[in-house]
XYZ file of C-alpha atoms in Angstrom:
389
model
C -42.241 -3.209 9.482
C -41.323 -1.371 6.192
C -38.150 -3.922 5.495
C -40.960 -6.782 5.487
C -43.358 -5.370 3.655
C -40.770 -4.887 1.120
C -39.382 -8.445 1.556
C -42.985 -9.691 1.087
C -43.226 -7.465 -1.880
C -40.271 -8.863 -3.321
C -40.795 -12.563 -3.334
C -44.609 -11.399 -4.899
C -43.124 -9.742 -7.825
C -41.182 -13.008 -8.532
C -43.486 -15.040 -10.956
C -41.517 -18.348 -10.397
C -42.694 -18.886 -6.685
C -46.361 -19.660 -7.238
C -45.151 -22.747 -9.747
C -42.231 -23.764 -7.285
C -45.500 -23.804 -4.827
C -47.798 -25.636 -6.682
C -44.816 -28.509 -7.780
C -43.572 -28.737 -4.038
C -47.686 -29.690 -3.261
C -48.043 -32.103 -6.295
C -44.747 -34.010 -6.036
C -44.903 -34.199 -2.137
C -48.183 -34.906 -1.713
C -48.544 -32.063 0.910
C -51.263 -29.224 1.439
C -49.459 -26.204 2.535
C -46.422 -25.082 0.897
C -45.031 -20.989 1.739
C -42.264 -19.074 1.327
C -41.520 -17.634 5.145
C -39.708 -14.525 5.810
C -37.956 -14.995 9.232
C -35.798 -12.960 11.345
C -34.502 -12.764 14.910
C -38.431 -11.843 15.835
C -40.941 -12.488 13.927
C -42.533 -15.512 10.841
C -43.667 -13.640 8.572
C -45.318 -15.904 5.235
C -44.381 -13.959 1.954
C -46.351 -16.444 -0.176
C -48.494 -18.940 0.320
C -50.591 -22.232 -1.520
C -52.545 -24.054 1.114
C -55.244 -26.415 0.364
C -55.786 -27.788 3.403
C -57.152 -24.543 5.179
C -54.002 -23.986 7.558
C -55.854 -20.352 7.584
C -52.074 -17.964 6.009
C -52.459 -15.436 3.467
C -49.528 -13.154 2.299
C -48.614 -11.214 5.478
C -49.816 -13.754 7.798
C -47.780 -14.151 11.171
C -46.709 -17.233 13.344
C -45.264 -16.572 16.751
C -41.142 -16.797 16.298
C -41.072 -19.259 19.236
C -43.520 -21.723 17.849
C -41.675 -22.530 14.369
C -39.457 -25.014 13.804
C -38.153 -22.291 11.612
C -36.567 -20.775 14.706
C -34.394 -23.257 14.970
C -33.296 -23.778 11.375
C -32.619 -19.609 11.928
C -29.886 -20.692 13.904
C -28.231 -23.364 12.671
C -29.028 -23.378 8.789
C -29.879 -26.817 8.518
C -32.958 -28.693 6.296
C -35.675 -30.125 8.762
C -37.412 -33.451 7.257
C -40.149 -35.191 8.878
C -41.370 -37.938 7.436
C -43.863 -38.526 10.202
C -44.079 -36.606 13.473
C -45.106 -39.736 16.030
C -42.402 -41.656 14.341
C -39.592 -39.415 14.922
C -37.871 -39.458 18.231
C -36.342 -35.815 17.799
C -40.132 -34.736 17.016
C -42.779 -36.257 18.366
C -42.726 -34.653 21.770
C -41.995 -31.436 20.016
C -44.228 -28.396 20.419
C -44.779 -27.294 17.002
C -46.872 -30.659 15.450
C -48.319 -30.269 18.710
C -49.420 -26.684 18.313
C -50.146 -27.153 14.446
C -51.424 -30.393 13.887
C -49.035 -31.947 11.356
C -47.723 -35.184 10.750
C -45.544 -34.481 8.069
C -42.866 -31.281 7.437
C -39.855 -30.340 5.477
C -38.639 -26.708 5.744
C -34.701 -25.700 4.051
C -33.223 -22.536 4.749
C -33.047 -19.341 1.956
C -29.672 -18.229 2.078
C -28.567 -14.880 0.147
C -25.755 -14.322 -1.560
C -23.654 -11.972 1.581
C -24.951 -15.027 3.753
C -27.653 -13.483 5.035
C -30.352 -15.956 6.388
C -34.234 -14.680 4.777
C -36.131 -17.691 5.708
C -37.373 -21.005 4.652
C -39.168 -22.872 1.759
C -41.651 -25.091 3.759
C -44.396 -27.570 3.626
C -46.637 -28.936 5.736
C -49.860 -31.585 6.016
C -51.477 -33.537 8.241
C -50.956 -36.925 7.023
C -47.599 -38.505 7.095
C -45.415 -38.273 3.604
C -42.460 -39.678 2.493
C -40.316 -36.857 2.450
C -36.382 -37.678 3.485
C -35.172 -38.733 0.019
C -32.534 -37.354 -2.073
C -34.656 -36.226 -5.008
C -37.260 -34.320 -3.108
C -34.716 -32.836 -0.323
C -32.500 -31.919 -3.815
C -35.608 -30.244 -5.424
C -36.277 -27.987 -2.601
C -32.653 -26.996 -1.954
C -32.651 -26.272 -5.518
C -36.288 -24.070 -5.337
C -34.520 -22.403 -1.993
C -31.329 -21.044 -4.238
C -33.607 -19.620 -7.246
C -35.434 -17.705 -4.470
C -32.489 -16.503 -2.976
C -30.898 -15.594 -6.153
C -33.781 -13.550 -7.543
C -33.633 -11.509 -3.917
C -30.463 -10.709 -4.681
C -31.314 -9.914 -8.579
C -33.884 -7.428 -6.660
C -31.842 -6.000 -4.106
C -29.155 -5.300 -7.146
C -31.909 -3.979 -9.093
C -32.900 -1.426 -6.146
C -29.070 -0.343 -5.695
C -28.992 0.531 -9.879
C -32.620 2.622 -9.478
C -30.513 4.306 -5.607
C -27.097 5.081 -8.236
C -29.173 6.364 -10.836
C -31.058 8.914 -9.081
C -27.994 9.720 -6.716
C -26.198 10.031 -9.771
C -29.143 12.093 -11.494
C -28.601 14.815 -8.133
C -24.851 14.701 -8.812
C -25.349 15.684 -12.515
C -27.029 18.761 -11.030
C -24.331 19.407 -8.626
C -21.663 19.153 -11.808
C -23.844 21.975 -13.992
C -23.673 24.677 -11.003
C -20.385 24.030 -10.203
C -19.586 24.346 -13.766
C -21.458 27.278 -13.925
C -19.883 29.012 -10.670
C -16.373 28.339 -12.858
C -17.497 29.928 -16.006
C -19.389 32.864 -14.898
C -18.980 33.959 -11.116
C -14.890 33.518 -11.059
C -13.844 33.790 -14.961
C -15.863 36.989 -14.847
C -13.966 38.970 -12.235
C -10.724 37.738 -13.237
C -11.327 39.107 -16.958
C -12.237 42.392 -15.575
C -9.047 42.456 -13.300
C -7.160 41.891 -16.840
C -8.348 44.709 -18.375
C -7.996 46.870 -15.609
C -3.949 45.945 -15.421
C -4.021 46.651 -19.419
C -5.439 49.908 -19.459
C -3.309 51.484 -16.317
C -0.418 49.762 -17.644
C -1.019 52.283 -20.579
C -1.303 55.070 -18.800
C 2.034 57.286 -17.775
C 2.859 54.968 -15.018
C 6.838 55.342 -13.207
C 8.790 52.243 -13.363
C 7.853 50.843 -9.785
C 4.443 50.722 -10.792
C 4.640 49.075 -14.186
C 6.664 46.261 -12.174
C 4.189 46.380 -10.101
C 1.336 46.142 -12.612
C 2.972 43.539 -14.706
C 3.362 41.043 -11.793
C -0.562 41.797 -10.974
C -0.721 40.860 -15.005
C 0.927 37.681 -14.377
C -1.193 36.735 -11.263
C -4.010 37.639 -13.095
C -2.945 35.479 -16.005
C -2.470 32.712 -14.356
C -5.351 32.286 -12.117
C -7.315 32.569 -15.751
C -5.560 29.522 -16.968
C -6.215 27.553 -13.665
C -9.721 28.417 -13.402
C -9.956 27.253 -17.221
C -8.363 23.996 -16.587
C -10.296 23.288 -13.360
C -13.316 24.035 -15.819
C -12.617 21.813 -18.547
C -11.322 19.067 -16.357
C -15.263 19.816 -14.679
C -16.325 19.290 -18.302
C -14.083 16.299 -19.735
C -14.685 14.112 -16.820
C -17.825 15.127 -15.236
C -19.995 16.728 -17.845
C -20.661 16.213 -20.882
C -16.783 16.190 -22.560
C -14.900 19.117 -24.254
C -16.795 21.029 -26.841
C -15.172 22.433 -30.354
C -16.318 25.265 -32.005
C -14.483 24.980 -35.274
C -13.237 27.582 -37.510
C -12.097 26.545 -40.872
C -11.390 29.119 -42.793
C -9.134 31.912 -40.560
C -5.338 31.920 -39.698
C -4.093 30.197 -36.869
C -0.986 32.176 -36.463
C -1.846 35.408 -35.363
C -3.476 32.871 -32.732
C -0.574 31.020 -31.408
C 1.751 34.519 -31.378
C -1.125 36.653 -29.237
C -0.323 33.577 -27.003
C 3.384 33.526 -26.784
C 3.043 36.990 -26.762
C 1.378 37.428 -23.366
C 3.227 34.962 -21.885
C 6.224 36.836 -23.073
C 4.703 39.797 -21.044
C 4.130 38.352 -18.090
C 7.693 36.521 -18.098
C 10.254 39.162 -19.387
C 13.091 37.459 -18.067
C 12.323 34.640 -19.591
C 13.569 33.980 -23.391
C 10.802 32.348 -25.543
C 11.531 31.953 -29.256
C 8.830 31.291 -31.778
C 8.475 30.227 -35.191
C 5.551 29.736 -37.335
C 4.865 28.216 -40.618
C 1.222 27.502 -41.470
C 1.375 27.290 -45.521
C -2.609 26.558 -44.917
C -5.484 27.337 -42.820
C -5.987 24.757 -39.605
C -9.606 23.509 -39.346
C -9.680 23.356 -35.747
C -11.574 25.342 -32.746
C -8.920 28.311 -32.235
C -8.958 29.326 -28.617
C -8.752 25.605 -27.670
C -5.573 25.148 -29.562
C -4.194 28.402 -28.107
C -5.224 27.196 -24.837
C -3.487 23.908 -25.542
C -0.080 26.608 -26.445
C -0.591 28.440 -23.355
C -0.536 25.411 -21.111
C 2.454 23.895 -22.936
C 4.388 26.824 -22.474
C 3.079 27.358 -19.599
C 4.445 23.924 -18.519
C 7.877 24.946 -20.127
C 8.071 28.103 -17.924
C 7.596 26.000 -14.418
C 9.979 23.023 -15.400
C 12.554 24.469 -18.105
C 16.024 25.943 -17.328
C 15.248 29.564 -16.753
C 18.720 30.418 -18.348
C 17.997 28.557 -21.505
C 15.303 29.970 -24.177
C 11.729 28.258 -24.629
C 11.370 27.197 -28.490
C 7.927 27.040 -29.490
C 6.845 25.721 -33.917
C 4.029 25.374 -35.621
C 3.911 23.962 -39.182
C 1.595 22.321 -41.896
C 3.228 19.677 -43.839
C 2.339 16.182 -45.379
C -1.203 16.942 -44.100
C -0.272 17.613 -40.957
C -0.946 20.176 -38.502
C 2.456 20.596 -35.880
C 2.959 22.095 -32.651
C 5.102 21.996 -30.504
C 7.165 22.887 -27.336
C 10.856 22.696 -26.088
C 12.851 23.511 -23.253
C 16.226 22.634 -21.562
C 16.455 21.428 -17.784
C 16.197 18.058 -16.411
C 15.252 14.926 -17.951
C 11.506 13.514 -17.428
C 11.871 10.643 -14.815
C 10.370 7.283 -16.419
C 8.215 7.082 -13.587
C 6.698 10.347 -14.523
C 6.183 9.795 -17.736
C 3.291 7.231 -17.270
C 1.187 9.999 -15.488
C 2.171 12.741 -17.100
C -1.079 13.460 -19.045
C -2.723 12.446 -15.546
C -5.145 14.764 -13.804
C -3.790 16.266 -10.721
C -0.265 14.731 -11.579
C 2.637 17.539 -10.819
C 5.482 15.435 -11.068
C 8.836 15.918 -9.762
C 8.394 19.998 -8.552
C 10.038 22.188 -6.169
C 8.211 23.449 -3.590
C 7.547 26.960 -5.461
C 6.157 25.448 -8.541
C 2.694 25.355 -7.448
C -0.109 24.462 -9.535
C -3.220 21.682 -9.919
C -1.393 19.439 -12.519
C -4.582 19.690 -14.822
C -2.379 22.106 -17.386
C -0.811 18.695 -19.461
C -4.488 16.441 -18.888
C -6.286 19.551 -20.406
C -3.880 19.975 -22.877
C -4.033 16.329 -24.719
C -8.018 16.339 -24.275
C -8.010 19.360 -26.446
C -5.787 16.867 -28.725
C -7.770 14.562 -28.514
C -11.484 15.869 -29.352
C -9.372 17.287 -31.890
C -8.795 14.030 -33.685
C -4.887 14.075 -33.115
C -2.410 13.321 -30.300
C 0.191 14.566 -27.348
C 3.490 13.121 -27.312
C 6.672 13.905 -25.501
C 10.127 13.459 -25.344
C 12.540 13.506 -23.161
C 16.371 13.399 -22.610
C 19.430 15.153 -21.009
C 20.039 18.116 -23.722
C 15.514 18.482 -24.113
C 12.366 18.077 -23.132
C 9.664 18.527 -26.272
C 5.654 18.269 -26.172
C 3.887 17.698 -29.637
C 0.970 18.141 -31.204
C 0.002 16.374 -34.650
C -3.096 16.370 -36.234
C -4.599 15.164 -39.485
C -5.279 18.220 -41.575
């Protein structure tokens, strides 16, 4: 009952059917004109001009069985009936019979999925020439606007569905958000200083080792949890947010990053040089993040046997950083979805990670106003950063 009260609804919010109506009665000649909602049970009128006291209102019901619209249900095809005692398929028909008409033209409303809804139809008791071109034209014509506002409506009720699912989802996003930033970033930071401060305690060699691959856990489960957050933020909040600092050196920056990671990688070789003749404007820990990922990148895919070079430099306006390593050469393939969420390229089995660490990394370019390049080749593989000072 609810899906016709809505389709009733529906064709009563459309302000073109009372005209369509009123122009099917004047041209025709007839006294009842309606737009009929009809399914496998029930006629059901949706609207309704009748001037010849047929007795329907809005709502109104016809048994299914007695319609002619029954039929046209089935096969989709326009009824005309010029006059009932002159037509052999009609005159001994039940329908005139039960409803007193002598004339009748009813064509199907068709939706866009191919749905059947009903029928535009007419009705009067007096015989009308009705099975012409023009007026069997008109009301096809009438039948399609119907149809196409229903499916203007039903569209219309999908956006308003999308809008508030997507208005719960936007909740969702914040809490999960929040769960990232607070109840895991929390504990791990915590866990961090912990490792620093027994790590500077009179601790035997075992335990340092010990202790310093704890540091490197620790270390890195910060950076994922930061990249699962700001991929939480870039794509399903509200975008990365800068808080810049213009006037404070960037280097002591980028070397507290290469230094931990030199810390939690001592076999590794990592080589850094730094020359920032200016001050960066930019938001600090999001460029350092940027470094750590970046090197963090070179660590997983470089030639462990070959050193990690890592610049920075302000020149021509231009803010530089970047990151090199030796080991294989970036497949072409891979190098369209490189800065791809969730992309981990070509990695062996102990390289694990979310592939968010490169997508994070040219966001933070990007907000920034600059750009993430790389290039790649037998002897080197080289990320940079360049932004307009």
């Amino acid at each position: 009952m609810g899906e016709i009260k809505a389709d009733i609804e529906a064709v009563g919010r459309m302000e073109e059917v009372p005209t369509i109506l009123e122009v099917v009665c004047k041209t025709t000649g007839m006294g009842f004109a309606a737009v009929a909602r009809v399914t496998e049970r029930r006629w059901v009128a949706c609207a309704v001009l009748d001037t010849i006291d047929f007795g329907l209102t809005p709502g109104s019901e016809l048994r299914l069985e007695s319609t002619i619209c029954n039929e046209i249900r089935q096969s989709h095809q326009s009824v005309v009936i010029n006059s009932v005692t002159d037509s052999p398929d009609y005159c001994d028909h039940h329908t005139p019979a039960t409803y007193g008409f002598q004339s009748y033209i009813s064509v199907p409303i068709v939706q866009r999925d191919g749905s059947f809804f009903g029928t535009l139809c007419a009705i009067d008791p007096s015989p009308h020439k009705l099975d012409n071109p023009e007026t069997i034209g008109m009301f096809k014509l009438f039948a399609k606007l119907i149809a196409s506002n229903l499916d203007n409506e039903a569209d219309l009720v999908q956006v308003h569905a999308d809008l508030a699912e997507e208005r719960e989802l936007s909740v969702v996003r914040e809490q999960f958000v929040a769960v990232l930033g607070h109840d895991l970033r929390n504990p791990i930071a915590s866990m961090m200083a912990g490792i620093r401060r027994l790590t500077r305690t009179g601790v035997n060699d075992e335990t340092r080792k010990i202790l310093n691959l704890m540091q490197y856990s620790a270390v890195r489960m910060r950076d994922l949890v930061d990249n699962v957050l700001d991929f939480a933020r870039a794509r399903l909040g509200d975008g990365l947010k800068l808080e810049v600092v213009a006037e404070a050196p960037l280097g002591p920056v980028l070397e507290g990053v290469v230094g931990e990671v030199r810390a939690v990688n001592p076999n590794r070789e990592i080589r850094s040089t730094f020359d920032l003749v200016r001050d960066v404007r930019c938001d600090h820990p999001r460029i350092a993040q940027l470094l750590s990922n970046l090197v963090g990148n070179a660590v997983t895919h470089g030639d462990p046997t070959k050193p990690i070079e890592i610049g920075a430099c302000t020149r021509n306006g231009t803010f530089e950083l970047w990151v090199s390593n030796a080991g294989d050469r970036i497949s072409e393939a891979a190098m369209g979805t490189l800065f791809k969420p969730f992309f981990r390229g070509e990695v062996r089995g102990s390289q694990q990670g979310l592939g968010l660490g490169l997508y994070i990394a040219s966001e933070i370019a990007r907000v920034h106003g600059g750009a993430l390049s790389v290039r790649s080749d037998e002897t080197e593989t080289r990320f940079t950063f360049t932004m307009p000072l």
